Short mmCIF file of C-alpha atoms in Angstrom, two decimals:
data_model
loop_
_atom_site.label_atom_id
_atom_site.label_comp_id
_atom_site.label_asym_id
_atom_site.label_seq_id
_atom_site.Cartn_x
_atom_site.Cartn_y
_atom_site.Cartn_z
CA MET B 476 224.03 88.37 138.17
CA SER B 477 224.36 89.94 141.37
CA PHE B 478 226.73 92.47 142.19
CA ASP B 479 228.13 94.07 145.51
CA TYR B 480 227.43 97.28 144.54
CA ASP B 481 225.44 99.27 141.89
CA LEU B 482 228.12 101.75 141.39
CA PHE B 483 231.75 101.62 142.04
CA VAL B 484 233.79 105.11 141.77
CA ILE B 485 237.48 104.87 141.44
CA GLY B 486 238.77 108.39 142.36
CA GLY B 487 237.60 110.79 145.19
CA GLY B 488 237.99 114.05 143.35
CA SER B 489 235.21 116.45 142.67
CA GLY B 490 233.85 114.71 139.84
CA GLY B 491 233.94 111.28 141.58
CA VAL B 492 232.56 112.53 144.72
CA ARG B 493 229.56 114.31 143.34
CA ALA B 494 228.58 111.20 141.22
CA ALA B 495 228.79 108.96 144.07
CA ARG B 496 226.46 110.92 146.15
CA VAL B 497 223.88 111.89 143.54
CA ALA B 498 223.72 108.14 142.44
CA ALA B 499 223.25 106.99 146.01
CA ALA B 500 220.35 109.69 146.10
CA THR B 501 218.73 107.69 143.69
CA GLY B 502 218.95 104.44 146.00
CA ALA B 503 221.80 102.81 144.34
CA LYS B 504 224.28 100.91 146.50
CA VAL B 505 227.55 102.89 145.87
CA ALA B 506 231.00 102.76 147.07
CA LEU B 507 234.15 104.86 146.41
CA ALA B 508 237.98 104.23 146.53
CA GLU B 509 240.58 106.91 146.65
CA GLU B 510 244.14 106.06 147.37
CA ARG B 511 245.43 109.45 148.27
CA ARG B 512 243.35 112.26 149.75
CA LEU B 513 239.39 112.85 149.24
CA GLY B 514 238.84 116.05 147.12
CA GLY B 515 241.27 115.19 144.39
CA THR B 516 243.38 117.78 142.49
CA CYS B 517 241.23 120.50 142.73
CA VAL B 518 240.68 120.68 146.78
CA ILE B 519 244.00 119.27 147.71
CA ARG B 520 246.63 120.01 144.99
CA GLY B 521 245.07 122.57 142.72
CA CYS B 522 242.31 125.22 142.71
CA VAL B 523 241.53 125.80 146.32
CA PRO B 524 245.20 125.92 147.51
CA LYS B 525 246.08 127.93 144.56
CA LYS B 526 243.52 130.60 144.92
CA LEU B 527 244.26 130.96 148.78
CA MET B 528 247.99 131.67 147.64
CA VAL B 529 246.56 134.23 144.92
CA PHE B 530 244.88 136.02 147.64
CA ALA B 531 247.92 136.09 149.87
CA SER B 532 249.89 137.41 146.81
CA GLU B 533 247.70 140.34 146.08
CA TYR B 534 248.19 141.98 149.70
CA ARG B 535 251.52 143.49 149.07
CA ASP B 536 250.26 145.61 145.97
CA ARG B 537 247.09 146.48 147.80
CA MET B 538 248.97 147.85 150.70
CA GLN B 539 251.12 149.93 148.64
CA GLU B 540 247.97 151.07 147.11
CA ALA B 541 246.45 151.86 150.36
CA LYS B 542 249.39 153.93 151.23
CA ASP B 543 248.97 155.94 147.89
CA TYR B 544 245.70 156.45 148.71
CA GLY B 545 246.69 158.04 152.10
CA TRP B 546 246.50 155.05 154.74
CA SER B 547 249.49 154.82 157.24
CA VAL B 548 250.52 151.33 156.21
CA GLU B 549 254.06 149.38 156.46
CA VAL B 550 254.65 146.68 153.97
CA GLY B 551 256.35 143.97 155.62
CA ASP B 552 257.85 140.59 154.35
CA PHE B 553 255.33 137.70 153.72
CA GLU B 554 255.63 134.71 156.49
CA TRP B 555 255.46 131.55 154.55
CA GLY B 556 255.50 129.39 157.78
CA GLY B 557 252.27 130.73 159.11
CA PHE B 558 250.36 130.80 155.93
CA HIS B 559 251.48 127.35 155.09
CA SER B 560 250.18 126.13 158.53
CA HIS B 561 246.82 127.69 158.12
CA LEU B 562 246.72 126.37 154.54
CA ARG B 563 247.26 122.68 155.70
CA SER B 564 244.67 122.90 158.35
CA GLU B 565 242.17 124.36 155.81
CA LEU B 566 242.97 121.53 153.40
CA GLU B 567 242.32 119.04 156.15
CA ARG B 568 239.04 120.69 157.03
CA LEU B 569 237.83 120.46 153.52
CA GLU B 570 238.89 116.90 153.06
CA GLY B 571 236.73 116.08 156.14
CA VAL B 572 233.90 117.72 154.63
CA TYR B 573 234.29 115.63 151.47
CA ARG B 574 234.38 112.40 153.86
CA ASP B 575 231.27 113.54 155.65
CA LEU B 576 229.29 114.36 152.63
CA LEU B 577 229.89 110.69 151.21
CA LYS B 578 229.10 109.04 154.38
CA SER B 579 226.04 111.17 155.13
CA SER B 580 224.95 109.89 151.30
CA ASP B 581 225.64 106.19 152.51
CA VAL B 582 228.40 105.81 150.09
CA GLU B 583 231.02 103.43 151.26
CA ILE B 584 234.50 104.66 151.43
CA PHE B 585 237.98 102.58 150.58
CA ASP B 586 240.80 104.48 151.44
CA THR B 587 243.28 102.51 149.22
CA ARG B 588 243.91 102.05 145.35
CA ALA B 589 241.62 100.32 143.31
CA THR B 590 242.03 98.73 139.83
CA LEU B 591 240.07 96.93 137.37
CA LYS B 592 240.09 93.10 137.24
CA ASP B 593 237.38 92.61 134.53
CA PRO B 594 234.64 94.75 133.51
CA HIS B 595 232.69 94.18 136.96
CA THR B 596 235.40 93.33 139.35
CA ILE B 597 237.43 95.81 141.33
CA SER B 598 240.69 94.72 143.07
CA LEU B 599 241.69 96.71 146.31
CA LYS B 600 245.06 96.97 147.14
CA ASP B 601 244.48 95.12 150.26
CA GLY B 602 243.60 91.86 148.38
CA LYS B 603 239.99 92.43 148.65
CA ASP B 604 237.83 91.75 145.40
CA VAL B 605 234.54 93.64 145.08
CA THR B 606 231.89 93.61 142.07
CA ALA B 607 229.85 96.33 140.58
CA LYS B 608 227.24 96.58 137.90
CA HIS B 609 228.65 100.01 136.85
CA ILE B 610 232.13 101.40 137.18
CA LEU B 611 233.04 104.92 137.00
CA ILE B 612 236.67 106.11 136.63
CA ALA B 613 237.43 109.65 137.85
CA THR B 614 241.10 109.28 138.81
CA GLY B 615 242.08 112.74 137.30
CA GLY B 616 245.53 113.53 136.15
CA HIS B 617 248.97 114.66 137.23
CA PRO B 618 251.59 117.15 136.44
CA VAL B 619 254.69 115.59 134.58
CA LYS B 620 258.42 116.71 134.27
CA PRO B 621 260.11 116.88 130.88
CA ASP B 622 262.36 113.83 129.59
CA MET B 623 265.86 115.34 130.31
CA PRO B 624 268.65 114.51 132.64
CA ASN B 625 268.37 115.84 136.09
CA ALA B 626 264.52 116.80 135.86
CA ASN B 627 264.24 115.36 139.36
CA LEU B 628 266.04 118.52 140.59
CA GLY B 629 262.95 120.15 139.72
CA ILE B 630 259.44 120.35 141.27
CA VAL B 631 255.82 120.59 139.65
CA SER B 632 252.63 122.24 140.83
CA ASP B 633 251.87 119.67 143.30
CA ASP B 634 254.84 120.30 145.38
CA ILE B 635 254.36 124.13 145.81
CA PHE B 636 252.05 123.41 148.48
CA HIS B 637 254.34 121.51 150.61
CA LEU B 638 257.48 123.64 150.33
CA LYS B 639 259.23 124.24 153.91
CA GLU B 640 260.24 127.45 152.83
CA LEU B 641 260.01 129.96 149.79
CA PRO B 642 262.74 130.26 147.41
CA LYS B 643 264.45 133.29 146.88
CA ARG B 644 264.88 133.03 142.97
CA LEU B 645 262.69 130.79 141.25
CA LEU B 646 262.77 129.72 137.45
CA ILE B 647 259.17 128.50 136.04
CA ILE B 648 259.47 126.31 132.83
CA GLY B 649 256.30 126.66 130.80
CA GLY B 650 253.74 129.10 129.39
CA GLY B 651 250.40 127.85 130.09
CA TYR B 652 247.98 129.15 132.72
CA ILE B 653 249.71 127.16 135.69
CA ALA B 654 252.79 128.64 134.81
CA CYS B 655 251.60 131.99 134.48
CA GLU B 656 249.52 131.83 137.69
CA PHE B 657 252.48 130.51 139.86
CA ALA B 658 254.44 133.22 138.42
CA CYS B 659 252.25 135.85 139.56
CA ILE B 660 251.58 134.28 142.95
CA MET B 661 255.38 133.50 143.70
CA HIS B 662 256.35 136.94 142.72
CA GLY B 663 253.52 138.73 144.78
CA LEU B 664 254.80 136.67 147.63
CA GLY B 665 258.25 138.41 147.16
CA VAL B 666 260.04 135.76 145.14
CA ASP B 667 262.18 136.76 142.31
CA VAL B 668 260.44 134.88 139.10
CA THR B 669 261.85 134.10 135.86
CA LEU B 670 259.90 132.35 133.42
CA TYR B 671 260.90 130.22 130.32
CA TYR B 672 258.71 129.57 127.66
CA ARG B 673 259.59 128.16 124.27
CA GLY B 674 256.74 129.56 122.41
CA ALA B 675 256.26 133.10 120.84
CA GLN B 676 253.67 134.17 123.69
CA ILE B 677 252.41 132.78 126.92
CA LEU B 678 248.88 131.28 127.24
CA ARG B 679 248.86 129.69 123.99
CA GLY B 680 245.11 129.01 122.83
CA PHE B 681 243.65 132.13 124.61
CA ASP B 682 242.80 135.24 122.79
CA ASP B 683 246.16 136.85 121.44
CA GLU B 684 245.30 140.37 122.23
CA ALA B 685 244.49 139.27 125.85
CA ARG B 686 247.52 137.29 126.31
CA GLY B 687 249.71 139.90 125.00
CA LEU B 688 248.42 142.42 127.53
CA ILE B 689 248.65 139.89 130.52
CA SER B 690 252.42 139.24 129.40
CA ASP B 691 253.10 143.10 129.17
CA MET B 692 251.49 143.68 132.64
CA MET B 693 253.38 140.64 134.22
CA GLY B 694 256.65 142.05 132.76
CA LYS B 695 255.97 145.31 134.09
CA ARG B 696 255.56 144.00 137.57
CA GLY B 697 258.98 142.70 137.56
CA ILE B 698 258.39 138.89 136.37
CA ASN B 699 261.42 138.37 134.03
CA ILE B 700 259.74 136.40 130.92
CA HIS B 701 262.11 134.85 128.38
CA LEU B 702 259.93 133.80 125.22
CA GLY B 703 261.47 131.49 122.74
CA THR B 704 263.57 129.98 125.40
CA ASN B 705 263.58 126.35 126.72
CA ILE B 706 265.91 124.75 129.35
CA VAL B 707 268.36 122.37 127.87
CA GLU B 708 270.63 121.46 130.84
CA MET B 709 270.34 121.56 134.59
CA ARG B 710 272.68 120.55 137.60
CA LEU B 711 273.04 121.11 141.21
CA ALA B 712 275.24 124.15 141.28
CA GLY B 713 277.97 122.58 143.40
CA ASP B 714 278.54 120.19 140.63
CA VAL B 715 279.29 122.88 138.07
CA ASP B 716 282.85 123.90 137.07
CA ASP B 717 282.82 127.70 138.10
CA THR B 718 285.29 128.57 135.35
CA SER B 719 283.07 127.15 132.59
CA HIS B 720 280.31 129.82 132.55
CA THR B 721 279.03 133.11 133.47
CA VAL B 722 275.65 133.73 135.76
CA THR B 723 273.29 135.96 134.21
CA ALA B 724 270.14 135.50 136.64
CA SER B 725 268.32 138.62 137.87
CA ASP B 726 270.14 138.14 141.22
CA ALA B 727 273.36 136.86 140.30
CA SER B 728 275.42 137.63 143.32
CA MET B 729 276.03 134.12 144.12
CA GLY B 730 277.93 132.31 141.50
CA PRO B 731 278.34 128.55 141.82
CA SER B 732 281.71 129.22 143.42
CA ASN B 733 280.06 130.69 146.11
CA LEU B 734 277.47 128.04 146.19
CA GLN B 735 279.53 125.02 146.30
CA GLN B 736 280.02 125.23 149.93
CA GLN B 737 276.12 125.14 150.64
CA GLU B 738 274.58 121.88 151.51
CA MET B 739 272.75 120.31 148.74
CA ARG B 740 269.37 118.59 149.83
CA THR B 741 266.66 116.81 148.32
CA ASN B 742 263.32 117.57 149.78
CA ASP B 743 260.47 115.08 150.56
CA ASP B 744 258.45 116.11 147.54
CA GLY B 745 261.29 115.78 144.84
CA GLY B 746 263.56 118.63 143.63
CA THR B 747 266.25 120.22 145.76
CA ASP B 748 266.15 122.85 148.46
CA GLY B 749 268.71 124.47 145.82
CA PRO B 750 270.55 125.92 144.15
CA ILE B 751 270.31 124.49 140.73
CA TRP B 752 272.35 125.79 137.82
CA ILE B 753 270.33 126.07 134.55
CA LYS B 754 271.50 126.52 130.80
CA SER B 755 268.77 127.62 128.54
CA SER B 756 268.62 127.42 124.67
CA ASN B 757 269.50 130.87 124.07
CA GLY B 758 272.90 130.04 125.62
CA ARG B 759 271.94 131.83 129.16
CA GLU B 760 273.38 130.40 132.37
CA ALA B 761 272.05 131.22 135.67
CA VAL B 762 271.36 129.87 139.07
CA PHE B 763 268.03 129.46 140.85
CA ASP B 764 267.04 128.29 144.25
CA GLN B 765 264.30 126.23 142.65
CA VAL B 766 262.90 125.11 139.45
CA LEU B 767 259.11 124.66 138.89
CA PHE B 768 258.02 122.48 135.81
CA ALA B 769 254.73 123.54 134.58
CA THR B 770 255.29 121.87 131.30
CA GLY B 771 251.67 119.65 131.15
CA ARG B 772 249.70 117.09 132.87
CA THR B 773 248.82 113.55 131.78
CA PRO B 774 245.60 111.57 132.58
CA ASN B 775 246.02 109.00 135.72
CA THR B 776 245.58 105.71 133.80
CA GLN B 777 248.73 103.81 134.32
CA ASP B 778 248.34 100.56 136.25
CA LEU B 779 244.50 100.83 136.58
CA GLY B 780 244.12 97.22 135.02
CA LEU B 781 242.33 98.88 131.74
CA GLU B 782 243.98 96.17 129.81
CA ASN B 783 241.76 93.49 131.37
CA THR B 784 238.86 95.25 129.59
CA GLU B 785 238.00 96.84 126.45
CA ILE B 786 238.51 100.30 127.48
CA GLU B 787 240.40 102.27 124.60
CA VAL B 788 243.16 104.55 125.68
CA GLY B 789 244.42 107.58 123.51
CA ARG B 790 247.89 108.60 122.63
CA ARG B 791 247.83 110.96 125.33
CA SER B 792 246.95 108.11 127.79
CA GLU B 793 243.46 109.42 128.04
CA ILE B 794 240.40 107.10 128.37
CA ILE B 795 238.30 107.49 125.38
CA VAL B 796 234.71 107.95 125.95
CA ASP B 797 231.49 109.02 123.76
CA GLU B 798 229.23 111.89 124.42
CA TYR B 799 227.82 109.85 127.35
CA SER B 800 230.99 109.28 128.94
CA GLN B 801 230.94 105.44 128.31
CA THR B 802 233.86 103.87 127.35
CA ALA B 803 234.11 101.13 124.84
CA GLN B 804 233.69 98.83 127.75
CA PRO B 805 229.74 99.20 128.42
CA SER B 806 229.98 98.68 132.14
CA VAL B 807 232.62 101.13 132.68
CA TYR B 808 232.29 105.01 132.44
CA ALA B 809 234.87 107.95 132.82
CA ILE B 810 234.50 111.36 133.63
CA GLY B 811 237.16 114.42 134.47
CA ASP B 812 240.80 114.88 133.48
CA VAL B 813 241.28 111.27 133.02
CA THR B 814 239.33 111.46 129.74
CA ASN B 815 241.31 114.97 128.80
CA ARG B 816 238.25 116.61 127.32
CA VAL B 817 237.84 119.90 129.28
CA ASN B 818 240.08 119.72 132.22
CA LEU B 819 238.10 121.99 134.74
CA THR B 820 236.72 120.95 138.03
CA PRO B 821 233.13 122.39 137.19
CA VAL B 822 233.20 120.37 133.92
CA ALA B 823 234.01 117.02 135.82
CA ILE B 824 231.18 117.58 138.09
CA ARG B 825 228.85 118.28 135.18
CA GLU B 826 229.99 115.20 133.38
CA GLY B 827 229.45 113.31 136.83
CA MET B 828 225.74 114.79 136.92
CA ALA B 829 225.10 113.77 133.48
CA PHE B 830 226.28 110.22 134.07
CA VAL B 831 223.95 109.94 136.82
CA GLU B 832 220.92 111.23 134.71
CA THR B 833 221.95 108.58 132.01
CA VAL B 834 222.81 105.61 133.93
CA PHE B 835 220.64 105.95 137.29
CA LYS B 836 217.65 108.17 136.26
CA GLY B 837 216.96 106.62 132.58
CA ASN B 838 217.29 110.11 130.99
CA PRO B 839 220.19 109.68 128.51
CA THR B 840 222.01 113.09 128.89
CA PRO B 841 225.35 113.94 126.73
CA VAL B 842 227.91 116.09 128.28
CA ASP B 843 227.50 119.77 126.96
CA HIS B 844 231.16 120.99 126.54
CA ASP B 845 230.09 123.94 124.36
CA LEU B 846 230.71 127.59 125.94
CA ILE B 847 232.37 126.86 129.16
CA PRO B 848 233.62 130.22 130.98
CA SER B 849 236.78 129.92 132.52
CA ALA B 850 239.22 132.09 134.52
CA VAL B 851 243.20 132.36 134.65
CA PHE B 852 244.28 133.93 137.88
CA THR B 853 247.22 135.87 136.78
CA GLN B 854 247.47 139.52 137.97
CA PRO B 855 245.42 140.70 136.13
CA GLU B 856 242.98 138.05 135.74
CA LEU B 857 241.89 136.99 132.58
CA GLY B 858 238.10 135.74 132.31
CA THR B 859 237.13 133.97 128.94
CA ILE B 860 234.21 132.29 127.24
CA GLY B 861 233.54 131.55 123.78
CA MET B 862 235.71 131.83 120.43
CA THR B 863 239.00 133.95 120.38
CA GLU B 864 239.19 136.63 117.53
CA GLU B 865 241.66 134.42 115.95
CA ASP B 866 239.25 131.27 115.62
CA ALA B 867 236.23 133.19 114.88
CA ARG B 868 237.45 135.11 112.06
CA GLU B 869 238.38 131.81 110.46
CA GLN B 870 234.82 130.66 110.97
CA GLU B 871 232.75 133.82 109.69
CA PRO B 872 233.04 137.47 109.22
CA VAL B 873 233.04 139.13 112.71
CA ASP B 874 233.05 142.55 114.49
CA ILE B 875 235.58 143.06 117.19
CA TYR B 876 234.43 145.39 119.91
CA CYS B 877 237.21 145.99 122.39
CA THR B 878 238.74 148.78 124.43
CA SER B 879 241.59 148.85 126.72
CA PHE B 880 242.14 151.52 129.41
CA ARG B 881 243.48 152.16 132.75
CA PRO B 882 241.09 151.89 135.34
CA MET B 883 240.15 154.58 137.74
CA GLN B 884 241.42 152.95 140.80
CA GLY B 885 244.75 152.49 139.67
CA ALA B 886 245.09 155.64 137.25
CA PHE B 887 244.14 157.90 140.36
CA ILE B 888 247.43 156.91 142.05
CA GLY B 889 249.59 156.69 138.67
CA ARG B 890 249.25 152.99 138.12
CA GLU B 891 250.31 151.68 134.33
CA ASP B 892 248.32 148.43 134.71
CA ARG B 893 245.45 148.41 131.85
CA VAL B 894 242.26 146.14 131.38
CA LEU B 895 240.73 144.73 128.31
CA MET B 896 237.18 144.63 127.57
CA LYS B 897 236.51 142.28 124.32
CA LEU B 898 233.54 141.04 122.45
CA ILE B 899 233.57 138.81 119.24
CA VAL B 900 230.36 139.39 117.34
CA SER B 901 228.92 137.67 114.22
CA LYS B 902 228.24 139.98 111.46
CA GLU B 903 225.39 137.96 109.99
CA THR B 904 223.57 137.30 113.19
CA ASP B 905 224.88 139.85 115.69
CA LYS B 906 225.38 137.06 118.34
CA VAL B 907 228.18 137.44 120.65
CA LEU B 908 230.51 134.63 120.06
CA GLY B 909 233.12 135.37 122.52
CA CYS B 910 233.91 137.58 125.52
CA HIS B 911 237.46 138.17 126.87
CA ILE B 912 238.13 140.26 129.98
CA VAL B 913 241.77 141.24 131.45
CA ALA B 914 241.12 142.89 134.68
CA PRO B 915 241.18 142.51 138.29
CA GLY B 916 238.27 140.37 139.35
CA ALA B 917 237.83 139.02 135.51
CA GLY B 918 236.80 135.65 136.97
CA GLU B 919 233.93 136.98 138.68
CA MET B 920 232.77 139.22 135.69
CA ILE B 921 232.87 136.05 133.17
CA GLN B 922 230.71 134.31 135.27
CA LEU B 923 228.07 136.41 134.97
CA ALA B 924 229.01 137.51 131.10
CA GLY B 925 228.94 133.77 130.48
CA VAL B 926 225.11 133.52 131.29
CA ALA B 927 224.49 135.89 128.44
CA VAL B 928 226.71 134.49 125.82
CA LYS B 929 225.39 130.77 126.88
CA MET B 930 221.82 131.90 126.33
CA GLY B 931 223.05 133.13 122.67
CA ALA B 932 222.65 137.07 123.43
CA THR B 933 223.17 139.47 120.65
CA LYS B 934 225.47 142.65 120.71
CA ALA B 935 222.13 144.49 120.35
CA GLN B 936 220.89 142.87 123.78
CA PHE B 937 224.23 143.53 125.37
CA ASP B 938 223.78 147.35 124.27
CA GLN B 939 219.95 147.51 125.73
CA VAL B 940 221.71 146.84 129.27
CA CYS B 941 221.90 150.27 131.31
CA ALA B 942 225.56 150.65 132.54
CA VAL B 943 226.62 150.42 135.93
CA HIS B 944 228.66 153.65 136.38
CA PRO B 945 231.62 154.00 137.50
CA THR B 946 232.61 150.36 136.98
CA MET B 947 235.25 148.75 134.64
CA SER B 948 232.63 146.47 133.31
CA GLU B 949 230.43 148.92 132.34
CA GLU B 950 232.45 148.94 129.15
CA MET B 951 230.69 145.78 128.18
CA VAL B 952 227.34 147.39 127.16
CA THR B 953 228.76 150.87 126.17
CA MET B 954 231.20 149.63 123.29
CA LYS B 955 229.15 150.92 120.05
CA THR B 956 231.51 150.84 117.31
CA PRO B 957 233.64 147.99 116.12
CA MET B 958 237.29 148.51 116.63
CA ARG B 959 238.06 146.56 113.68
CA SER B 960 236.06 143.66 111.49
CA ALA B 961 237.54 140.59 109.95
#
């Protein structure tokens, strides 16, 4: 049977674009369809714009530090409009780069929605059908709001980048890395931030000691964290009887009676331009200008036509694949967040590369999801690779090497911020099973430490490395005695 294409990719994010380009380089005829913007979540709605906001949010503290170091600096207000305009221009530039890369690789681009008609046929939204020998689904995922009345009044992380202006008071619902990153970003930009998380501690799944320190540091910076707390009711403040409750937000100068006269506007991306009345599970009632739901993401599998194939979908709407990213339908593969394996951009790219090796280069290559370094861009940052202390000690006896201290740069000017350096070491083999860093620049540090951990380095080999002095990271090679054993 002849096909229009050797490969048709559905989804123009980082994983799909890389797979399309590399497959085309083998001589395959490749096409790609993207219904929104090339670049996907990472480039357009996630990693890139978020990191640029991280950079912007750090300057207020840096300018204050500069003053404390003797510089004449005046710290003014953050101007969202100018930054936002520059951000939009940069994202448009990056989208153009992705488009040019695909064109230069001879990948045909369809700027439309694509669905599966059968195992080898793709239906495009304009009514055209095309066929492909192989189909790769790389449609990613999207943030979701909780199933509760008036959830539409809130926004999700995608919407942050489209705000016309920054809220004065922001409530964030959630305690994962997205919630915590945006809490730090928005606080750094001058927003009064409150965070509700139903769990006992933020950043569930990360090392307990590391996430505890980050929680403490966020609180000391002025982020109002309420643990064991969830939202139970939300309404437009103008719809609330001002005699029925007491406002207890950190800035409570405007109760509902003051707010009823304000115009309630729904913005283009969902949510409102404020204000919103909230009741929490602990009985607290407060008013915020905006509510951000950071309560999870779900794979983009709805209405893809998967029912026209043998593809299996899991209970979290993820496409089920084997170690080679192949679905139950042999002609269809899937990579990235739509499979809900490890939802990180570099992982999606590596999955795409492994797919091409397997299908187009005749070199069956399973995806390696072991020992993946990652970072959480809170303030301070968290860099991590390998096992947490809690997971490691359930597996085998371990030694815990760790130190927490005030780094020189901040201690000199009286800052209370602390950093953490931590190694999880097997007692039997001396192998470093995990590394966790809480510090400014931890994301940069963990990339390099990750090389050693991935290679299977032992604690003795860490110790053989001469320290770079004076640095924070030198502690990684100077911790001689375990803090504790388990």
